[in-house]
Coordinates of N, CA and C and ligand atoms in Angstrom, one line a residue:
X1 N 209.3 145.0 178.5 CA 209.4 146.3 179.1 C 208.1 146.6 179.9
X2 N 208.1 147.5 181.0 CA 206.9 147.8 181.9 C 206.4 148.7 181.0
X3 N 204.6 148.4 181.2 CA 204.0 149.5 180.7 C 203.3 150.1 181.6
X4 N 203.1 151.5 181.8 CA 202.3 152.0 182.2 C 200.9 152.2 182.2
X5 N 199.8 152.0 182.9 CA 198.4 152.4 182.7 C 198.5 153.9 182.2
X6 N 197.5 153.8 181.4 CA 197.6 155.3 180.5 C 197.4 156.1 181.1
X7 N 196.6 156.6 182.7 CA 196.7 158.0 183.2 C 197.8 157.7 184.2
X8 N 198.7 156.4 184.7 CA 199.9 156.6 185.3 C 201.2 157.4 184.1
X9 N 200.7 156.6 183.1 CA 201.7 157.2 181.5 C 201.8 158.8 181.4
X10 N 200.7 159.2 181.5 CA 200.0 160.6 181.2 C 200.8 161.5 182.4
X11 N 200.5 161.2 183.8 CA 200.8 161.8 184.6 C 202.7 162.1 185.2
X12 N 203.4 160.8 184.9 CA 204.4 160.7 184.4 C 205.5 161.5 183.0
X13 N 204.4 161.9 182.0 CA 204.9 162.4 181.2 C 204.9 164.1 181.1
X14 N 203.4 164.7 182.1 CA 203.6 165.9 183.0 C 204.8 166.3 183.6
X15 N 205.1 164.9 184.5 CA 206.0 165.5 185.7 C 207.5 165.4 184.9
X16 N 207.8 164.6 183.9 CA 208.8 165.3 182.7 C 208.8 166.6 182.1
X17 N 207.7 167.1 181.4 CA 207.8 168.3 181.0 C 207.6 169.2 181.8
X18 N 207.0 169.3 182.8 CA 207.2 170.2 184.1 C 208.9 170.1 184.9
X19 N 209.4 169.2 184.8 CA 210.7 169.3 185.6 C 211.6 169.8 184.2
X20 N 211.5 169.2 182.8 CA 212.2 169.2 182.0 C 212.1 170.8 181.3
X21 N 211.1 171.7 181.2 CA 211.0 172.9 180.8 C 210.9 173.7 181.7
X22 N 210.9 173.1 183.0 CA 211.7 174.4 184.1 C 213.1 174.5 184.4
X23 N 213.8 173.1 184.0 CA 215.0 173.1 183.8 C 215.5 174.4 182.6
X24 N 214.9 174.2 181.7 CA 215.3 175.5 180.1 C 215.1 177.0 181.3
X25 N 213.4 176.8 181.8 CA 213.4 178.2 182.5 C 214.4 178.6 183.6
X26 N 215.0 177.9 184.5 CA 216.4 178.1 185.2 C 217.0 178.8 184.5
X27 N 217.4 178.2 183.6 CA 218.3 178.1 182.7 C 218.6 179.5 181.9
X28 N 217.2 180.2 181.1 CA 217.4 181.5 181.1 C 217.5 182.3 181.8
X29 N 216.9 182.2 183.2 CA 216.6 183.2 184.5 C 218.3 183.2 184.7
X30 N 219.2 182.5 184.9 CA 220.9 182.3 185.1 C 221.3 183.2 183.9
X31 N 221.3 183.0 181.9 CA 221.3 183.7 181.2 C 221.1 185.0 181.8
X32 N 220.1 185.6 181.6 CA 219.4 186.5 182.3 C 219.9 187.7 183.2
X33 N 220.7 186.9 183.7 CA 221.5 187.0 185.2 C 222.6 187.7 184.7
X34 N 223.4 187.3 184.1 CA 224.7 186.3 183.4 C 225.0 188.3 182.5
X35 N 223.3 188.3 181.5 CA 223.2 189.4 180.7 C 223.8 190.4 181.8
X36 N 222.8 191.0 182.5 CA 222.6 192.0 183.4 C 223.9 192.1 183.9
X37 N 225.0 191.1 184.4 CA 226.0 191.7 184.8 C 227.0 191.8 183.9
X38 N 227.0 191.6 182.8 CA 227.9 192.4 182.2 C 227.7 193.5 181.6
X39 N 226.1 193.8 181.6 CA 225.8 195.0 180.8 C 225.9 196.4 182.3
X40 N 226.4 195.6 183.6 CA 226.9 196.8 184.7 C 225.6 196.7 185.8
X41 N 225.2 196.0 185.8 CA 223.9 195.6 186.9 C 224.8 195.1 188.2
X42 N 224.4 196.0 189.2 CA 225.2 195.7 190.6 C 225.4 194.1 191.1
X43 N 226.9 193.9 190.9 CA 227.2 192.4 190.9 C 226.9 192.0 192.1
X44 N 226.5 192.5 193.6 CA 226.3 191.9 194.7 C 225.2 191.7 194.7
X45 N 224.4 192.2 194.0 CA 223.0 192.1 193.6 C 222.8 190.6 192.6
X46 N 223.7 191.0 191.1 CA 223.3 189.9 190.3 C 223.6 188.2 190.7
X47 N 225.2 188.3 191.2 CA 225.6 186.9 191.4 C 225.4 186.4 192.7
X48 N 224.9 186.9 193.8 CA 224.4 186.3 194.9 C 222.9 185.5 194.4
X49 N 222.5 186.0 193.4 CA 220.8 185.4 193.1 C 221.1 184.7 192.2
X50 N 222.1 184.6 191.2 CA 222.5 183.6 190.3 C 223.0 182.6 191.2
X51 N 223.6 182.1 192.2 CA 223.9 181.7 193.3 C 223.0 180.8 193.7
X52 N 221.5 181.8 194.0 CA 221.2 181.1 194.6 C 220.0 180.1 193.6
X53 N 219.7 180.7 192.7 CA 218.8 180.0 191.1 C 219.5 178.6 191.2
X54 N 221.4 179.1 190.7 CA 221.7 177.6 190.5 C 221.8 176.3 191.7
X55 N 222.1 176.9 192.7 CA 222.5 175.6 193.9 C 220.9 175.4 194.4
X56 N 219.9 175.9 194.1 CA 218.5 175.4 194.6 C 217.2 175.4 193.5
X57 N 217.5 176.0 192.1 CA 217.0 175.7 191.4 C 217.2 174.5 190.1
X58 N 218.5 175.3 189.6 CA 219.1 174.7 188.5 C 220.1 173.2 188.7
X59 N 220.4 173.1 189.5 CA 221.1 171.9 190.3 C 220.2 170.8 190.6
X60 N 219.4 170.7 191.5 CA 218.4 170.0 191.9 C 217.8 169.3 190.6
X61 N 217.1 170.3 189.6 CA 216.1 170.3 188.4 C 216.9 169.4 187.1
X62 N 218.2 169.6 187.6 CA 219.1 168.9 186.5 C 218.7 167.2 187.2
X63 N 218.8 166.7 188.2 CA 218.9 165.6 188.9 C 217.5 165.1 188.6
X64 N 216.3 165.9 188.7 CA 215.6 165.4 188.8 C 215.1 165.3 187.3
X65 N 215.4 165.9 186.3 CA 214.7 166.0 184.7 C 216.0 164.0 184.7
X66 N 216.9 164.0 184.7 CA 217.9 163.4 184.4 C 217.1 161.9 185.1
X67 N 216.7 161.8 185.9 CA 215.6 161.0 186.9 C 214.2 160.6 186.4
X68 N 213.5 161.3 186.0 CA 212.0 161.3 185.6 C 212.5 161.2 183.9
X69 N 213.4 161.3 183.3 CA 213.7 161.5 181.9 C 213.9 159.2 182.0
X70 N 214.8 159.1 182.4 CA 215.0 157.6 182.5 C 214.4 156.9 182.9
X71 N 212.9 157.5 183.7 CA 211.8 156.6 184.3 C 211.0 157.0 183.0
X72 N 210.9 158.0 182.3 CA 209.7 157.6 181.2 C 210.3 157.0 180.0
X73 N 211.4 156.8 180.1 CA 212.0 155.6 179.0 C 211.7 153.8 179.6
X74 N 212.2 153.8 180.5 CA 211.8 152.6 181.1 C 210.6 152.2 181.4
X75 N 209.7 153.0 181.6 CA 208.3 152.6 182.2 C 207.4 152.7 180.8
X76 N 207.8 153.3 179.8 CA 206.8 153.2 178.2 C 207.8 152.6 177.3
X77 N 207.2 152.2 176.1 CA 207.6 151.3 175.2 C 208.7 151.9 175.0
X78 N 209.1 153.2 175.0 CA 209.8 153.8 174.0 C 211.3 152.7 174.7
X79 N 211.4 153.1 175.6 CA 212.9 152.3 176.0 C 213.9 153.2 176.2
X80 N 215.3 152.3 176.9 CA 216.6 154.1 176.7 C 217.1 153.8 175.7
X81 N 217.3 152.6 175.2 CA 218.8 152.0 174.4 C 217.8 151.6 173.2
X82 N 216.9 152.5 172.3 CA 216.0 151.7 171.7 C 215.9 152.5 170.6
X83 N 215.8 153.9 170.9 CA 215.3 155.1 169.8 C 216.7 156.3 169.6
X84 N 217.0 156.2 168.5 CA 218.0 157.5 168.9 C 218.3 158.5 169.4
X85 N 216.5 159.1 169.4 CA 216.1 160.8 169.7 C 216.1 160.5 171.4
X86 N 215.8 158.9 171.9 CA 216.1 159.1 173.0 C 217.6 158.8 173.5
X87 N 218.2 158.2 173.1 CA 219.6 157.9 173.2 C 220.3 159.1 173.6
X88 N 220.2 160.0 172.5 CA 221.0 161.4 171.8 C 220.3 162.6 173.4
X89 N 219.3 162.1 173.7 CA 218.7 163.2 175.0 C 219.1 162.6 176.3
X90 N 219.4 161.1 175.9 CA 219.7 160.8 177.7 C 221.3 161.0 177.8
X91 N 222.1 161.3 176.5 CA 223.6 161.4 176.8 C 224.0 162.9 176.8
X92 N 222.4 163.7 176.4 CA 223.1 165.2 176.6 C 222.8 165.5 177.8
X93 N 221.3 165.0 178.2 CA 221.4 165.4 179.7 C 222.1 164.8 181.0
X94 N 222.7 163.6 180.7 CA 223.8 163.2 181.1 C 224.8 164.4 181.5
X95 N 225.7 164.9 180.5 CA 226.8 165.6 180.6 C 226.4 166.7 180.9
X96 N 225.4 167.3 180.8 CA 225.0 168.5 181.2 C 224.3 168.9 182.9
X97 N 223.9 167.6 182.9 CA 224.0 167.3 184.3 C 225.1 166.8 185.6
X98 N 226.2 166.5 184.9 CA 227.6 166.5 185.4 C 228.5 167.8 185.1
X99 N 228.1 168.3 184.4 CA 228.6 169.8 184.1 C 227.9 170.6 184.8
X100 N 226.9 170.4 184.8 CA 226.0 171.9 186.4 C 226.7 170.9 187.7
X101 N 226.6 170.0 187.7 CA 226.6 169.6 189.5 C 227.9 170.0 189.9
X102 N 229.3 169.3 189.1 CA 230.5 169.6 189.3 C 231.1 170.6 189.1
X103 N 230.9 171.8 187.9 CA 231.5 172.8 187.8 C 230.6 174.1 187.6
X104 N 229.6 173.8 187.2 CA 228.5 175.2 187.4 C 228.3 175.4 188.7
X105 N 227.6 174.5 189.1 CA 227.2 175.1 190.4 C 228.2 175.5 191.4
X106 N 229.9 175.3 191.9 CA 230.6 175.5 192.6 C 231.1 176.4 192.3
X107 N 231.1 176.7 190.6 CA 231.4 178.2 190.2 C 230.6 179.5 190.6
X108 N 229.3 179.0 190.8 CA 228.1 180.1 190.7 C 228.2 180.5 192.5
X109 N 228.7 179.4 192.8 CA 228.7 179.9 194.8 C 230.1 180.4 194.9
X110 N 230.8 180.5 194.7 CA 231.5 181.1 194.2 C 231.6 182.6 193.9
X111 N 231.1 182.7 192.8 CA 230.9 184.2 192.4 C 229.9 184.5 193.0
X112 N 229.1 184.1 193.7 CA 228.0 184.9 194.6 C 228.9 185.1 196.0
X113 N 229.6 184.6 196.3 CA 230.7 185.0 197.5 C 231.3 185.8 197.5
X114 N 232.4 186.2 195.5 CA 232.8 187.0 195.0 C 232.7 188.5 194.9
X115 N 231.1 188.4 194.5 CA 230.6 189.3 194.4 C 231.2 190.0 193.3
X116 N 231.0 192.0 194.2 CA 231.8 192.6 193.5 C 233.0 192.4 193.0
X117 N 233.9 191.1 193.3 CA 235.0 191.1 193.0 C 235.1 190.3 191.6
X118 N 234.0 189.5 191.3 CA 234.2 188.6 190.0 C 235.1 189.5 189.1
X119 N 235.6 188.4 188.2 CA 236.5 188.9 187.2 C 235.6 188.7 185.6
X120 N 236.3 189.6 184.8 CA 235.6 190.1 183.6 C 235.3 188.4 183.0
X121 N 236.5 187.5 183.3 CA 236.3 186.6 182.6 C 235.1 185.3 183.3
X122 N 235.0 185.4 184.3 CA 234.1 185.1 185.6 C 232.5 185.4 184.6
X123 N 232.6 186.8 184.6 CA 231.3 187.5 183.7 C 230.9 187.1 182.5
X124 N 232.0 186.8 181.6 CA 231.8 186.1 180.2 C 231.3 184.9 180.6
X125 N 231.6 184.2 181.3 CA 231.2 182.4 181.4 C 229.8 182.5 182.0
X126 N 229.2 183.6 182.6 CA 227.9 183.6 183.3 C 227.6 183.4 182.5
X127 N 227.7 184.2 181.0 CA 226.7 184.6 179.6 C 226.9 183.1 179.2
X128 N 228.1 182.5 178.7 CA 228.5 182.0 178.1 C 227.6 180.1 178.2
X129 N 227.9 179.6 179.5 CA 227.4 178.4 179.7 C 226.1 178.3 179.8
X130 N 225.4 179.2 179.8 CA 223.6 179.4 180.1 C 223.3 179.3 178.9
X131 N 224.1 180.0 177.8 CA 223.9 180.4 176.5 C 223.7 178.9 175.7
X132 N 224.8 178.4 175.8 CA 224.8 177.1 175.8 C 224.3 176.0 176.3
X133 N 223.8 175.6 176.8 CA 223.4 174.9 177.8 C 221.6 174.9 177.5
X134 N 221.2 176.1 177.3 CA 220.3 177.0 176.8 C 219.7 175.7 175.4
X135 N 220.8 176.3 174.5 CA 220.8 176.1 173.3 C 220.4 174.4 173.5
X136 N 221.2 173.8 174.0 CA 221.3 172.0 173.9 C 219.8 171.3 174.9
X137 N 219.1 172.3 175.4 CA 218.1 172.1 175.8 C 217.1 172.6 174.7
X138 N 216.9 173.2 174.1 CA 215.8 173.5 172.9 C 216.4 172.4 172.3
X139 N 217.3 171.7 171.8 CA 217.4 170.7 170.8 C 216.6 169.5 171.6
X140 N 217.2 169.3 172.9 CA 216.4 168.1 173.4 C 215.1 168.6 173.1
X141 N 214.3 169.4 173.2 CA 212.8 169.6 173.1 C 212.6 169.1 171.8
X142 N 213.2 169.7 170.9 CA 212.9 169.5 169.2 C 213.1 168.2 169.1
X143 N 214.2 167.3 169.3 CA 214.3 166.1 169.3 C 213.2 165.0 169.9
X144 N 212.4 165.5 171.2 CA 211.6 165.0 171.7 C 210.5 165.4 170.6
X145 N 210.0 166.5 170.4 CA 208.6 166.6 169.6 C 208.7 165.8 168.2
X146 N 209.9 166.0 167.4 CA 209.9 165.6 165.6 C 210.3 164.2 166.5
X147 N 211.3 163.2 167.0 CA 211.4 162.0 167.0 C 212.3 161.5 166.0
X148 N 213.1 161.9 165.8 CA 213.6 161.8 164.3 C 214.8 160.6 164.3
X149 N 215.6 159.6 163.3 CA 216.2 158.9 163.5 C 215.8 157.5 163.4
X150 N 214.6 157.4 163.9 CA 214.4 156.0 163.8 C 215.0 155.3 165.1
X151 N 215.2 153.8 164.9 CA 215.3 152.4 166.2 C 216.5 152.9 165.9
X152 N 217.5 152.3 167.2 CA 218.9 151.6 167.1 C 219.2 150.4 166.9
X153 N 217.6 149.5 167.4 CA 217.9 148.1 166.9 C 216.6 147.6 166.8
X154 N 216.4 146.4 165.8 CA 214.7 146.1 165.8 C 214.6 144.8 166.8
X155 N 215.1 144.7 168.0 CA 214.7 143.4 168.7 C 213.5 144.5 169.5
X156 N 212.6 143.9 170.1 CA 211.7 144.2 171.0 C 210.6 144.6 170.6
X157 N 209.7 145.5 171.8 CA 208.5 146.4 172.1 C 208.1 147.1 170.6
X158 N 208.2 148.4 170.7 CA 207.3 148.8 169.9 C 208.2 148.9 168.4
Ligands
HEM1 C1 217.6 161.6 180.7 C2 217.2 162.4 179.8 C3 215.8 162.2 179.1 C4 215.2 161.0 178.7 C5 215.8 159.6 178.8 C6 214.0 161.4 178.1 C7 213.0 160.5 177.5 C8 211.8 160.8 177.1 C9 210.8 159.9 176.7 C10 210.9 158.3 176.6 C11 209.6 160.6 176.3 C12 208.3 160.0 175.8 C13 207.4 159.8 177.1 C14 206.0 159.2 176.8 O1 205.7 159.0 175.6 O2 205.3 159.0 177.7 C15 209.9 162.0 176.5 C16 209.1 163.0 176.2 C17 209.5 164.3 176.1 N1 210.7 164.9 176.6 FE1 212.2 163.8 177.4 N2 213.8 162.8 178.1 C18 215.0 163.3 178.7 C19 215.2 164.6 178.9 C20 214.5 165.7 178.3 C21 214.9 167.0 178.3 C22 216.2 167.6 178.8 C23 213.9 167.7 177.6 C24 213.8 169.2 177.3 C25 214.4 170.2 177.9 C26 212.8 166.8 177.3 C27 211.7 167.1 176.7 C28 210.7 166.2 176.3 C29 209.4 166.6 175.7 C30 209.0 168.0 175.3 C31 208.6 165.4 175.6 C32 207.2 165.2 175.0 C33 207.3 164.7 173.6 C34 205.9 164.2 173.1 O3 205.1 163.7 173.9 O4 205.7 164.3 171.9 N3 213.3 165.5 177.7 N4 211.3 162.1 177.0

């Protein structure tokens, strides 16, 4: 497996937690969003900016955490197919990254076009998927910090 020089390692694992914990910050700012209009916050106001968070912030950040997450498996010992905690993070950000690109985000341009017209149930799912999505992102963190599980298999690296 490639290894990295330790300040290429270091700098690499920055531009992970920087793309990977602005992905969570998107993520509540949408929440956020999601709150406000159902608590009666002028919807032309709320879901045009929810709109625009997810198709330029939360969209993109998904591709690229999903991207830099698979280069710091490959490029350090840890590996993709090697550690559970990494296994269990590259298959959530997987789907969760197919779930913003395909159905979040087309829904969110959408109701920013909507507007005032979104439907009550339109409003629940603002709260609803951020809430979620939310949630499965603090686990990836926690999973990355504790490491928990052990190998999937003892051939190789570390
Ligand atoms: C494709 C998905 C992902 C893969 C394959 C992946 C893989 C990895 C790997 C291999 C490391 C160790 C890097 C090193 O030691 O240099 C790491 C660190 C880390 N990852 Fe991810 N990651 C992914 C997504 C995420 C997500 C979605 C989050 C959180 C929102 C996250 C949070 C972290 C954190 C906090 C660390 C630092 C852990 C530490 O240094 O103790 N990762 N990740």
């Amino acid at each position: 497996m490639t290894r990295l020089p330790p300040r290429a390692r270091k700098a690499l694992l920055t531009l992970h937690l920087v793309t990977a914990l602005g992905w969570l910050g998107a993520d509540l700012v949408l929440l956020t969003l999601g709150v406000a209009g159902l608590r009666g916050a002028d919807p032309a106001a709320v879901y045009p900016a929810a709109a625009l968070v997810g198709t330029w912030l939360f969209a993109p950040l998904s591709v690229a955490v999903w991207l830099v997450g698979v280069a710091s498996s490959l490029l350090t010992p840890w590996g993709l197919l090697r550690y559970r905690w990494v296994l269990v993070k590259l298959l959530l950000t997987t789907v969760m990254t197919g779930l913003v690109l395909f159905l979040l985000t087309p829904k969110l341009r959408l109701l920013g076009e909507l507007a005032g017209a979104a439907s009550a149930h339109d409003m629940v799912d603002l709260v609803v998927a951020p809430s979620v999505s939310s949630a499965l992102l603090v686990v990836a963190t926690v999973l990355s910090t504790y490491k928990p599980w052990g190998r999937l298999r003892r051939s190789g690296g570390r």
